């Protein structure tokens, strides 16, 4: 990544960057191992948090604010500290943070977005590996406690931190519509995952025109559809799993261009376009924009299935209809899943860095407060390893007796994600937000059927090379 200008000039970039501050086989385990503690990693600093003044700077909904305040209050009660939670609207967050950094008034911790790497380059953030080396053993929380694919790496030895509240992609569906069509519910185990062709056939059976004909019927009217079989966000976040699962890559071998110009890449994008334009089982972008929300479209039987981020399950629970989850369809070669989300940023200006590390690790724990736990039982999934390997800890957040955890959740989400995890490209590829911006712009005509995916990916490659966007990965691994 190219050197970014100093924070004093960063304020000039606020109008451009603040829009980024809105509402996250393994390759990063080497970074985690670099952060393991030893006696040589300790310092003469007194290992006490008592009396520390700390600040957490966040955005988020009222429920999220309440949850973070409750966790910080519980932390203060445990360690005799005083933690202030500062809430800022997401569209103002970076502007206010940048102003505070320019005034040498950094918070202890904050939420983050794509600008986190810029702040690290400017020297405002700890290398989280250094904090782990100094405090991991004393605190009882080391790098090994986190899942190995959740790290925001900057280099093979530098890391900004782990994803503190993950999400993953999954298949969600309206149970009633499967029963009405006489179709078996989606599989919940990877061993039984649909192939792409099987998935398309199910979506065709669940797509109905106004006369009740499904998309396999010779009488089907694709211009008058009342129920679509599948919806997605039609973006790289959902497609990269199938690209990797097909044996493809986002980056070329030298990391300077995109490998999506090869068939294993562009064929996946074409498959998604065919859902819209060939099989008519997926709404167009225009039709999707007419839905009040994914949850409302599923409840009102406009969508039978949706493939996307698990964070939508909070809205689905609130919508109050009979729903379920399944594993994603398979790639041609492999099943791929990922953890993604924002990291917390730890600022070097903090004097009480031991207390800072304790607060950081405390906030990553789903059981830091009852209010935070409720977020993990509906909205987030953990990034801490034990919540996937210890049955008693799995049940804390993923018990299928919980309203937000339907039957099959532990197989389709917990087990499938943990056992088939790859590092999400956002945590790996340099300048990934800039790359996805180009991807979104240059695939617009693919979703309308006016351009093939192969043509679009050739144009994308030309654009990222001309703009000098891609520059390999933070770890040196291709994926």
Tab-separated table of C-alpha atoms in Angstrom:
chain	number	residue	atom	x	y	z
A	1	UNK	CA	0.000	0.000	0.000
A	2	UNK	CA	1.307	3.401	-0.913
A	3	UNK	CA	2.293	5.855	1.792
A	4	UNK	CA	-0.603	8.054	2.901
A	5	UNK	CA	-0.094	11.727	3.714
A	6	UNK	CA	0.138	12.919	7.307
A	7	UNK	CA	-2.821	13.278	9.631
A	8	UNK	CA	-2.576	17.046	9.446
A	9	UNK	CA	-3.424	16.781	5.769
A	10	UNK	CA	-5.835	13.905	6.310
A	11	UNK	CA	-8.552	16.368	7.250
A	12	UNK	CA	-8.566	17.421	3.619
A	13	UNK	CA	-9.619	13.880	2.762
A	14	UNK	CA	-12.564	13.797	5.150
A	15	UNK	CA	-15.245	14.556	2.595
A	16	UNK	CA	-13.894	11.818	0.387
A	17	UNK	CA	-13.319	9.210	3.104
A	18	UNK	CA	-16.087	9.790	5.598
A	19	UNK	CA	-18.542	7.884	3.407
A	20	UNK	CA	-16.455	4.805	4.193
A	21	UNK	CA	-17.263	5.096	7.885
A	22	UNK	CA	-20.675	3.439	7.699
A	23	UNK	CA	-21.988	0.474	9.400
A	24	UNK	CA	-16.383	-7.090	8.472
A	25	UNK	CA	-6.990	-23.353	3.917
A	26	UNK	CA	-5.845	-20.442	6.274
A	27	UNK	CA	-3.115	-17.976	5.519
A	28	UNK	CA	-2.773	-15.757	8.564
A	29	UNK	CA	-1.821	-18.253	11.225
A	30	UNK	CA	1.829	-17.213	10.871
A	31	UNK	CA	0.910	-13.741	12.102
A	32	UNK	CA	-0.863	-15.167	15.115
A	33	UNK	CA	2.122	-17.342	15.957
A	34	UNK	CA	4.385	-14.309	15.822
A	35	UNK	CA	2.324	-12.794	18.630
A	36	UNK	CA	2.505	-15.645	21.128
A	37	UNK	CA	3.803	-14.666	24.520
A	38	UNK	CA	6.943	-15.693	26.333
A	39	UNK	CA	8.874	-14.518	29.336
A	40	UNK	CA	10.962	-12.366	27.029
A	41	UNK	CA	7.813	-10.480	25.994
A	42	UNK	CA	7.119	-9.085	29.451
A	43	UNK	CA	8.061	-5.569	30.559
A	44	UNK	CA	8.733	-3.822	33.837
A	45	UNK	CA	5.423	-1.987	33.480
A	46	UNK	CA	3.077	-2.575	36.409
A	47	UNK	CA	0.374	-5.041	35.353
A	48	UNK	CA	-2.608	-3.255	36.827
A	49	UNK	CA	-5.651	-1.598	35.299
A	50	UNK	CA	-6.953	-0.007	38.497
A	51	UNK	CA	-7.725	3.678	38.157
A	52	UNK	CA	-7.235	3.776	34.382
A	53	UNK	CA	-9.261	6.316	32.396
A	54	UNK	CA	-10.356	4.757	29.108
A	55	UNK	CA	-12.543	5.721	26.160
A	56	UNK	CA	-14.324	3.622	23.537
A	57	UNK	CA	-15.470	5.558	20.452
A	58	UNK	CA	-18.269	3.865	18.491
A	59	UNK	CA	-21.170	4.250	16.096
A	60	UNK	CA	-24.200	1.958	15.877
A	61	UNK	CA	-27.859	1.510	16.736
A	62	UNK	CA	-29.378	2.339	20.102
A	63	UNK	CA	-29.297	-1.357	21.013
A	64	UNK	CA	-25.614	-1.579	20.106
A	65	UNK	CA	-24.813	1.545	22.107
A	66	UNK	CA	-26.619	0.147	25.134
A	67	UNK	CA	-24.776	-3.164	24.766
A	68	UNK	CA	-21.341	-1.546	24.572
A	69	UNK	CA	-22.079	0.729	27.532
A	70	UNK	CA	-23.206	-2.265	29.586
A	71	UNK	CA	-20.033	-4.175	28.742
A	72	UNK	CA	-17.837	-1.211	29.624
A	73	UNK	CA	-19.704	-0.770	32.917
A	74	UNK	CA	-19.129	-4.450	33.721
A	75	UNK	CA	-15.446	-4.023	32.833
A	76	UNK	CA	-15.149	-1.004	35.137
A	77	UNK	CA	-16.765	-2.933	37.964
A	78	UNK	CA	-14.348	-5.819	37.498
A	79	UNK	CA	-11.118	-3.806	37.141
A	80	UNK	CA	-11.935	-0.561	39.021
A	81	UNK	CA	-11.472	1.543	35.889
A	82	UNK	CA	-13.474	4.405	34.399
A	83	UNK	CA	-14.492	3.891	30.774
A	84	UNK	CA	-16.343	6.481	28.711
A	85	UNK	CA	-18.309	5.351	25.657
A	86	UNK	CA	-18.455	8.068	23.019
A	87	UNK	CA	-21.059	7.599	20.304
A	88	UNK	CA	-20.705	9.393	16.945
A	89	UNK	CA	-22.986	9.063	13.918
A	90	UNK	CA	-21.389	6.818	11.313
A	91	UNK	CA	-21.361	9.493	8.604
A	92	UNK	CA	-19.496	11.875	10.923
A	93	UNK	CA	-17.218	9.345	12.565
A	94	UNK	CA	-14.033	9.653	10.557
A	95	UNK	CA	-14.202	13.444	10.459
A	96	UNK	CA	-14.420	13.681	14.238
A	97	UNK	CA	-11.815	10.988	14.792
A	98	UNK	CA	-9.363	12.657	12.403
A	99	UNK	CA	-9.886	16.006	14.143
A	100	UNK	CA	-9.169	14.436	17.505
A	101	UNK	CA	-6.029	12.744	16.244
A	102	UNK	CA	-4.821	16.023	14.807
A	103	UNK	CA	-5.356	17.549	18.270
A	104	UNK	CA	-3.419	14.689	19.939
A	105	UNK	CA	-6.630	13.542	21.662
A	106	UNK	CA	-6.991	9.913	20.599
A	107	UNK	CA	-9.519	7.586	22.266
A	108	UNK	CA	-8.272	4.353	23.820
A	109	UNK	CA	-10.186	2.212	21.330
A	110	UNK	CA	-12.519	2.876	18.434
A	111	UNK	CA	-14.569	1.194	15.784
A	112	UNK	CA	-12.921	1.073	12.365
A	113	UNK	CA	-13.490	1.029	8.644
A	114	UNK	CA	-11.334	0.979	5.530
A	115	UNK	CA	-9.307	3.947	6.804
A	116	UNK	CA	-7.820	1.810	9.590
A	117	UNK	CA	-4.730	1.021	7.480
A	118	UNK	CA	-4.158	4.721	6.827
A	119	UNK	CA	-4.105	5.404	10.550
A	120	UNK	CA	-1.669	2.559	11.129
A	121	UNK	CA	0.665	3.869	8.432
A	122	UNK	CA	0.646	7.257	10.139
A	123	UNK	CA	1.791	5.651	13.390
A	124	UNK	CA	-1.342	6.248	15.465
A	125	UNK	CA	-2.138	2.585	16.169
A	126	UNK	CA	-0.417	-0.151	18.088
A	127	UNK	CA	0.875	-3.192	16.308
A	128	UNK	CA	-1.494	-5.491	18.165
A	129	UNK	CA	1.170	-8.191	18.174
A	130	UNK	CA	3.216	-5.960	20.486
A	131	UNK	CA	0.326	-5.697	22.945
A	132	UNK	CA	-0.179	-9.456	22.882
A	133	UNK	CA	3.520	-10.060	23.454
A	134	UNK	CA	3.559	-7.676	26.431
A	135	UNK	CA	0.235	-8.491	28.035
A	136	UNK	CA	-1.117	-11.765	26.668
A	137	UNK	CA	0.324	-14.009	29.353
A	138	UNK	CA	-0.564	-11.681	32.237
A	139	UNK	CA	-4.113	-11.117	30.970
A	140	UNK	CA	-4.769	-14.735	30.023
A	141	UNK	CA	-5.731	-13.804	26.445
A	142	UNK	CA	-3.177	-14.599	23.741
A	143	UNK	CA	-3.236	-14.778	19.954
A	144	UNK	CA	-4.153	-18.451	20.082
A	145	UNK	CA	-7.499	-17.568	21.632
A	146	UNK	CA	-8.711	-16.046	18.366
A	147	UNK	CA	-9.589	-17.835	15.150
A	148	UNK	CA	-6.598	-17.712	12.821
A	149	UNK	CA	-8.423	-16.105	9.878
A	150	UNK	CA	-9.826	-13.035	11.671
A	151	UNK	CA	-6.683	-10.880	11.778
A	152	UNK	CA	-6.349	-7.469	10.142
A	153	UNK	CA	-2.744	-7.955	9.050
A	154	UNK	CA	-0.505	-5.177	7.822
A	155	UNK	CA	2.537	-7.369	7.210
A	156	UNK	CA	3.588	-10.891	8.194
A	157	UNK	CA	4.591	-9.489	11.622
A	158	UNK	CA	2.212	-6.534	12.066
A	159	UNK	CA	-1.494	-6.707	12.815
A	160	UNK	CA	-4.079	-4.066	13.662
A	161	UNK	CA	-6.232	-6.503	15.622
A	162	UNK	CA	-8.800	-9.268	15.191
A	163	UNK	CA	-12.354	-8.935	13.951
A	164	UNK	CA	-14.204	-8.284	17.194
A	165	UNK	CA	-17.758	-9.023	15.996
A	166	UNK	CA	-17.893	-11.263	12.968
A	167	UNK	CA	-20.525	-12.137	10.418
A	168	UNK	CA	-20.493	-14.783	7.710
A	169	UNK	CA	-22.466	-15.606	4.584
A	170	UNK	CA	-25.181	-18.221	4.675
A	171	UNK	CA	-28.438	-19.293	3.058
A	172	UNK	CA	-31.659	-18.101	4.727
A	173	UNK	CA	-35.141	-19.141	3.610
A	174	UNK	CA	-38.884	-18.980	4.253
A	175	UNK	CA	-39.817	-22.468	5.459
A	176	UNK	CA	-43.451	-22.172	4.381
A	177	UNK	CA	-42.543	-21.646	0.729
A	178	UNK	CA	-40.518	-24.865	0.638
A	179	UNK	CA	-43.427	-26.737	2.189
A	180	UNK	CA	-45.883	-25.206	-0.288
A	181	UNK	CA	-43.677	-26.329	-3.197
A	182	UNK	CA	-43.125	-29.806	-1.737
A	183	UNK	CA	-39.336	-29.311	-1.739
A	184	UNK	CA	-36.945	-30.622	0.901
A	185	UNK	CA	-35.472	-27.901	3.077
A	186	UNK	CA	-31.935	-26.749	2.213
A	187	UNK	CA	-29.126	-28.949	3.588
A	188	UNK	CA	-27.347	-27.811	6.730
A	189	UNK	CA	-24.118	-29.832	6.401
A	190	UNK	CA	-21.278	-29.312	3.949
A	191	UNK	CA	-21.316	-33.004	2.997
A	192	UNK	CA	-24.862	-32.554	1.675
A	193	UNK	CA	-24.465	-29.045	0.207
A	194	UNK	CA	-26.151	-28.431	-3.136
A	195	UNK	CA	-24.090	-28.181	-6.271
A	196	UNK	CA	-24.653	-24.942	-8.155
A	197	UNK	CA	-26.921	-26.712	-10.664
A	198	UNK	CA	-28.999	-28.242	-7.863
A	199	UNK	CA	-29.295	-24.843	-6.254
A	200	UNK	CA	-30.491	-23.258	-9.527
A	201	UNK	CA	-33.108	-25.982	-9.981
A	202	UNK	CA	-34.505	-25.405	-6.490
A	203	UNK	CA	-34.585	-21.651	-7.141
A	204	UNK	CA	-36.500	-22.298	-10.375
A	205	UNK	CA	-39.097	-24.388	-8.543
A	206	UNK	CA	-39.537	-21.604	-5.986
A	207	UNK	CA	-39.893	-18.817	-8.553
A	208	UNK	CA	-43.541	-18.198	-9.437
A	209	UNK	CA	-45.271	-15.895	-11.902
A	210	UNK	CA	-48.623	-14.242	-11.183
A	211	UNK	CA	-50.429	-17.296	-12.554
A	212	UNK	CA	-48.622	-19.707	-10.243
A	213	UNK	CA	-46.291	-21.180	-12.879
A	214	UNK	CA	-42.757	-21.846	-11.673
A	215	UNK	CA	-39.668	-21.013	-13.697
A	216	UNK	CA	-39.393	-24.579	-15.035
A	217	UNK	CA	-42.855	-24.428	-16.587
A	218	UNK	CA	-43.183	-23.775	-20.348
A	219	UNK	CA	-45.977	-21.339	-19.413
A	220	UNK	CA	-43.813	-19.304	-17.046
A	221	UNK	CA	-44.036	-15.520	-17.609
A	222	UNK	CA	-40.693	-13.924	-16.633
A	223	UNK	CA	-42.184	-10.434	-16.993
A	224	UNK	CA	-44.750	-10.985	-14.230
A	225	UNK	CA	-43.027	-12.643	-11.306
A	226	UNK	CA	-44.623	-12.542	-7.873
A	227	UNK	CA	-42.134	-14.741	-6.006
A	228	UNK	CA	-38.399	-15.018	-6.676
A	229	UNK	CA	-36.542	-18.156	-5.671
A	230	UNK	CA	-33.339	-16.429	-4.552
A	231	UNK	CA	-31.936	-13.025	-3.728
A	232	UNK	CA	-28.361	-11.896	-3.069
A	233	UNK	CA	-26.477	-8.612	-2.913
A	234	UNK	CA	-24.735	-9.289	-6.262
A	235	UNK	CA	-21.362	-8.155	-4.956
A	236	UNK	CA	-17.858	-9.489	-4.449
A	237	UNK	CA	-18.540	-10.339	-0.823
A	238	UNK	CA	-20.874	-13.161	-1.836
A	239	UNK	CA	-19.020	-14.230	-4.974
A	240	UNK	CA	-15.454	-14.592	-3.744
A	241	UNK	CA	-16.417	-17.764	-1.860
A	242	UNK	CA	-17.444	-19.443	-5.086
A	243	UNK	CA	-14.395	-18.099	-6.918
A	244	UNK	CA	-12.133	-19.654	-4.277
A	245	UNK	CA	-14.323	-22.748	-4.200
A	246	UNK	CA	-13.805	-23.146	-7.945
A	247	UNK	CA	-10.035	-22.943	-7.535
A	248	UNK	CA	-9.896	-19.359	-8.786
A	249	UNK	CA	-8.278	-16.231	-7.362
A	250	UNK	CA	-9.009	-12.542	-7.120
A	251	UNK	CA	-5.360	-11.566	-7.555
A	252	UNK	CA	-2.965	-12.451	-10.345
A	253	UNK	CA	0.202	-14.294	-9.363
A	254	UNK	CA	2.194	-11.073	-9.055
A	255	UNK	CA	-0.628	-9.347	-7.151
A	256	UNK	CA	-0.687	-6.361	-9.506
A	257	UNK	CA	-3.795	-7.263	-11.509
A	258	UNK	CA	-6.884	-9.425	-11.109
A	259	UNK	CA	-7.160	-13.113	-11.908
A	260	UNK	CA	-10.900	-12.728	-12.514
A	261	UNK	CA	-10.097	-12.532	-16.223
A	262	UNK	CA	-9.641	-16.313	-16.074
A	263	UNK	CA	-12.609	-18.646	-16.471
A	264	UNK	CA	-12.582	-19.859	-12.870
A	265	UNK	CA	-13.245	-16.269	-11.872
A	266	UNK	CA	-15.522	-14.773	-14.487
A	267	UNK	CA	-17.660	-17.937	-14.773
A	268	UNK	CA	-18.793	-17.450	-11.157
A	269	UNK	CA	-19.859	-13.877	-11.890
A	270	UNK	CA	-21.670	-15.059	-14.999
A	271	UNK	CA	-23.468	-17.705	-12.929
A	272	UNK	CA	-24.896	-14.965	-10.717
A	273	UNK	CA	-25.875	-12.875	-13.731
A	274	UNK	CA	-27.630	-15.909	-15.200
A	275	UNK	CA	-29.792	-16.148	-12.090
A	276	UNK	CA	-31.202	-12.761	-13.092
A	277	UNK	CA	-31.227	-12.797	-16.880
A	278	UNK	CA	-31.280	-16.441	-17.986
A	279	UNK	CA	-33.244	-18.271	-15.302
A	280	UNK	CA	-35.230	-15.275	-13.980
A	281	UNK	CA	-35.046	-16.616	-10.419
A	282	UNK	CA	-33.327	-13.545	-8.956
A	283	UNK	CA	-34.722	-9.983	-8.928
A	284	UNK	CA	-33.000	-7.310	-10.954
A	285	UNK	CA	-31.229	-4.524	-9.112
A	286	UNK	CA	-34.261	-2.319	-9.756
A	287	UNK	CA	-36.676	-4.926	-8.438
A	288	UNK	CA	-34.541	-5.511	-5.346
A	289	UNK	CA	-34.510	-1.786	-4.592
A	290	UNK	CA	-38.307	-1.954	-4.406
A	291	UNK	CA	-38.235	-4.323	-1.440
A	292	UNK	CA	-38.675	-2.662	1.936
A	293	UNK	CA	-36.001	-5.042	3.268
A	294	UNK	CA	-34.809	-8.590	2.743
A	295	UNK	CA	-36.706	-9.699	5.830
A	296	UNK	CA	-39.963	-8.111	4.680
A	297	UNK	CA	-39.569	-9.561	1.172
A	298	UNK	CA	-39.090	-13.035	2.630
A	299	UNK	CA	-42.029	-12.680	5.018
A	300	UNK	CA	-44.333	-11.362	2.269
A	301	UNK	CA	-43.303	-14.255	-0.004
A	302	UNK	CA	-41.562	-12.102	-2.577
A	303	UNK	CA	-38.303	-13.969	-1.843
A	304	UNK	CA	-38.071	-17.662	-0.986
A	305	UNK	CA	-34.331	-17.677	-0.190
A	306	UNK	CA	-31.622	-15.123	0.416
A	307	UNK	CA	-27.896	-15.765	0.286
A	308	UNK	CA	-25.855	-13.217	2.197
A	309	UNK	CA	-24.584	-11.921	5.515
A	310	UNK	CA	-25.730	-13.523	8.751
A	311	UNK	CA	-26.300	-10.055	10.223
A	312	UNK	CA	-29.639	-9.981	8.403
A	313	UNK	CA	-30.938	-12.597	10.809
A	314	UNK	CA	-31.625	-9.880	13.393
A	315	UNK	CA	-34.209	-8.343	11.036
A	316	UNK	CA	-35.570	-11.768	10.087
A	317	UNK	CA	-36.186	-12.627	13.743
A	318	UNK	CA	-37.989	-9.295	14.203
A	319	UNK	CA	-40.133	-9.943	11.115
A	320	UNK	CA	-41.583	-13.004	12.873
A	321	UNK	CA	-42.106	-15.723	10.276
A	322	UNK	CA	-41.017	-19.352	10.022
A	323	UNK	CA	-37.487	-19.334	8.649
A	324	UNK	CA	-34.383	-21.473	8.524
A	325	UNK	CA	-30.724	-21.518	7.543
A	326	UNK	CA	-28.690	-23.775	5.291
A	327	UNK	CA	-25.171	-24.110	4.016
A	328	UNK	CA	-24.196	-22.274	0.863
A	329	UNK	CA	-24.002	-24.205	-2.412
A	330	UNK	CA	-20.652	-25.800	-3.190
A	331	UNK	CA	-18.044	-24.440	-5.521
A	332	UNK	CA	-16.887	-26.857	-8.198
A	333	UNK	CA	-13.996	-27.985	-5.979
A	334	UNK	CA	-14.467	-26.868	-2.401
A	335	UNK	CA	-16.754	-25.293	0.180
A	336	UNK	CA	-15.432	-21.937	1.352
A	337	UNK	CA	-16.575	-19.792	4.278
A	338	UNK	CA	-15.188	-16.740	6.029
A	339	UNK	CA	-15.354	-14.505	9.066
A	340	UNK	CA	-15.492	-10.775	8.415
A	341	UNK	CA	-16.293	-7.569	10.245
A	342	UNK	CA	-14.638	-4.516	11.740
A	343	UNK	CA	-11.713	-4.592	14.118
A	344	UNK	CA	-11.283	-2.427	17.180
A	345	UNK	CA	-8.397	0.013	16.865
A	346	UNK	CA	-5.986	0.502	19.769
A	347	UNK	CA	-4.327	3.941	19.786
A	348	UNK	CA	-0.749	4.516	20.890
A	349	UNK	CA	-1.678	7.697	22.731
A	350	UNK	CA	-3.210	5.589	25.486
A	351	UNK	CA	-1.051	5.762	28.625
A	352	UNK	CA	-2.643	2.760	30.353
A	353	UNK	CA	-1.882	0.255	27.626
A	354	UNK	CA	-2.366	-2.772	29.892
A	355	UNK	CA	-5.870	-1.577	30.780
A	356	UNK	CA	-6.377	-0.794	27.108
A	357	UNK	CA	-5.506	-4.379	26.156
A	358	UNK	CA	-7.762	-5.766	28.888
A	359	UNK	CA	-10.682	-3.658	27.648
A	360	UNK	CA	-10.010	-4.678	24.064
A	361	UNK	CA	-10.063	-8.401	24.848
A	362	UNK	CA	-13.013	-7.990	27.211
A	363	UNK	CA	-15.124	-6.381	24.487
A	364	UNK	CA	-14.340	-9.277	22.140
A	365	UNK	CA	-15.970	-11.726	24.553
A	366	UNK	CA	-19.676	-12.427	23.817
A	367	UNK	CA	-20.248	-12.855	27.555
A	368	UNK	CA	-18.873	-9.455	28.554
A	369	UNK	CA	-22.445	-8.405	29.384
A	370	UNK	CA	-25.958	-9.746	28.948
A	371	UNK	CA	-26.632	-6.960	26.476
A	372	UNK	CA	-23.612	-7.855	24.332
A	373	UNK	CA	-24.569	-11.516	24.511
A	374	UNK	CA	-27.960	-10.669	23.029
A	375	UNK	CA	-26.135	-9.141	20.047
A	376	UNK	CA	-24.207	-12.377	19.537
A	377	UNK	CA	-27.414	-14.385	19.780
A	378	UNK	CA	-28.992	-12.472	16.887
A	379	UNK	CA	-26.610	-10.168	14.989
A	380	UNK	CA	-22.943	-11.147	15.339
A	381	UNK	CA	-20.946	-14.359	15.521
A	382	UNK	CA	-17.819	-14.643	17.720
A	383	UNK	CA	-14.194	-14.439	16.612
A	384	UNK	CA	-12.893	-16.372	19.613
A	385	UNK	CA	-11.948	-19.982	18.958
A	386	UNK	CA	-13.500	-21.577	22.043
A	387	UNK	CA	-16.973	-20.497	20.951
A	388	UNK	CA	-16.627	-22.965	18.058
A	389	UNK	CA	-14.743	-25.795	19.764
A	390	UNK	CA	-16.256	-26.032	23.264
A	391	UNK	CA	-19.855	-27.378	23.152
A	392	UNK	CA	-20.860	-25.516	26.310
A	393	UNK	CA	-19.609	-22.229	24.875
A	394	UNK	CA	-21.259	-22.884	21.517
A	395	UNK	CA	-24.594	-23.177	23.301
A	396	UNK	CA	-24.087	-19.787	24.939
A	397	UNK	CA	-24.608	-17.989	21.618
A	398	UNK	CA	-25.765	-20.651	19.155
A	399	UNK	CA	-28.232	-22.829	21.044
A	400	UNK	CA	-31.000	-23.793	18.643
A	401	UNK	CA	-33.496	-23.065	21.416
A	402	UNK	CA	-32.812	-19.344	20.883
A	403	UNK	CA	-35.259	-17.407	18.637
A	404	UNK	CA	-32.420	-16.260	16.382
A	405	UNK	CA	-30.883	-19.717	15.995
A	406	UNK	CA	-33.166	-22.060	14.020
A	407	UNK	CA	-32.714	-25.809	13.683
A	408	UNK	CA	-29.518	-26.567	11.787
A	409	UNK	CA	-27.767	-23.355	12.805
A	410	UNK	CA	-24.909	-25.121	14.564
A	411	UNK	CA	-24.117	-27.183	11.472
A	412	UNK	CA	-24.813	-24.580	8.773
A	413	UNK	CA	-23.218	-21.587	10.490
A	414	UNK	CA	-21.032	-22.647	13.411
A	415	UNK	CA	-19.452	-25.827	12.066
A	416	UNK	CA	-19.487	-25.020	8.342
A	417	UNK	CA	-17.875	-21.618	8.837
A	418	UNK	CA	-15.241	-22.686	11.337
A	419	UNK	CA	-14.189	-25.875	9.540
A	420	UNK	CA	-14.090	-24.372	6.032
A	421	UNK	CA	-12.714	-20.923	6.781
A	422	UNK	CA	-10.616	-18.845	4.442
A	423	UNK	CA	-9.339	-15.359	5.132
A	424	UNK	CA	-11.812	-12.839	3.745
A	425	UNK	CA	-10.212	-10.733	0.966
A	426	UNK	CA	-10.986	-7.552	2.917
A	427	UNK	CA	-8.540	-8.709	5.605
A	428	UNK	CA	-5.924	-9.805	3.103
A	429	UNK	CA	-5.822	-7.837	-0.152
A	430	UNK	CA	-4.288	-4.379	-0.131
A	431	UNK	CA	-6.640	-1.636	-1.307
A	432	UNK	CA	-9.549	-4.070	-1.417
A	433	UNK	CA	-12.197	-1.331	-0.894
A	434	UNK	CA	-10.899	0.524	-3.970
A	435	UNK	CA	-10.932	-2.729	-5.911
A	436	UNK	CA	-14.536	-3.518	-4.963
A	437	UNK	CA	-15.594	-0.003	-5.945
A	438	UNK	CA	-14.267	-0.664	-9.434
A	439	UNK	CA	-15.863	-4.114	-9.449
A	440	UNK	CA	-19.278	-2.705	-8.566
A	441	UNK	CA	-19.059	-0.002	-11.211
A	442	UNK	CA	-17.876	-2.303	-13.987
A	443	UNK	CA	-20.359	-5.120	-13.358
A	444	UNK	CA	-23.465	-2.905	-13.592
A	445	UNK	CA	-24.079	-3.966	-17.204
A	446	UNK	CA	-23.528	-7.629	-16.344
A	447	UNK	CA	-26.551	-7.697	-14.041
A	448	UNK	CA	-28.729	-6.171	-16.772
A	449	UNK	CA	-27.491	-8.666	-19.375
A	450	UNK	CA	-25.918	-5.970	-21.546
A	451	UNK	CA	-22.403	-7.309	-21.066
A	452	UNK	CA	-20.872	-10.689	-20.317
A	453	UNK	CA	-18.904	-11.278	-17.145
A	454	UNK	CA	-15.811	-12.056	-19.218
A	455	UNK	CA	-16.013	-8.676	-20.947
A	456	UNK	CA	-16.558	-6.899	-17.644
A	457	UNK	CA	-13.620	-8.620	-15.971
A	458	UNK	CA	-11.319	-7.679	-18.840
A	459	UNK	CA	-12.454	-4.074	-18.393
A	460	UNK	CA	-11.964	-4.370	-14.635
A	461	UNK	CA	-8.442	-5.641	-15.099
A	462	UNK	CA	-7.612	-2.745	-17.417
A	463	UNK	CA	-9.023	-0.287	-14.865
A	464	UNK	CA	-7.186	-1.601	-11.792
A	465	UNK	CA	-3.907	-1.757	-13.715
A	466	UNK	CA	-4.319	1.776	-15.067
A	467	UNK	CA	-5.218	3.104	-11.609
A	468	UNK	CA	-2.441	1.079	-9.944
A	469	UNK	CA	-4.885	-0.180	-7.320
A	470	UNK	CA	-3.642	-3.679	-6.583
A	471	UNK	CA	-0.387	-4.311	-4.750
A	472	UNK	CA	-0.531	-7.856	-3.410
A	473	UNK	CA	-1.554	-8.861	0.102
A	474	UNK	CA	-0.569	-7.947	3.637
A	475	UNK	CA	0.760	-11.415	4.447
A	476	UNK	CA	2.431	-12.139	1.111
A	477	UNK	CA	0.041	-15.044	0.550
A	478	UNK	CA	-2.128	-14.888	-2.539
A	479	UNK	CA	-5.275	-15.905	-0.643
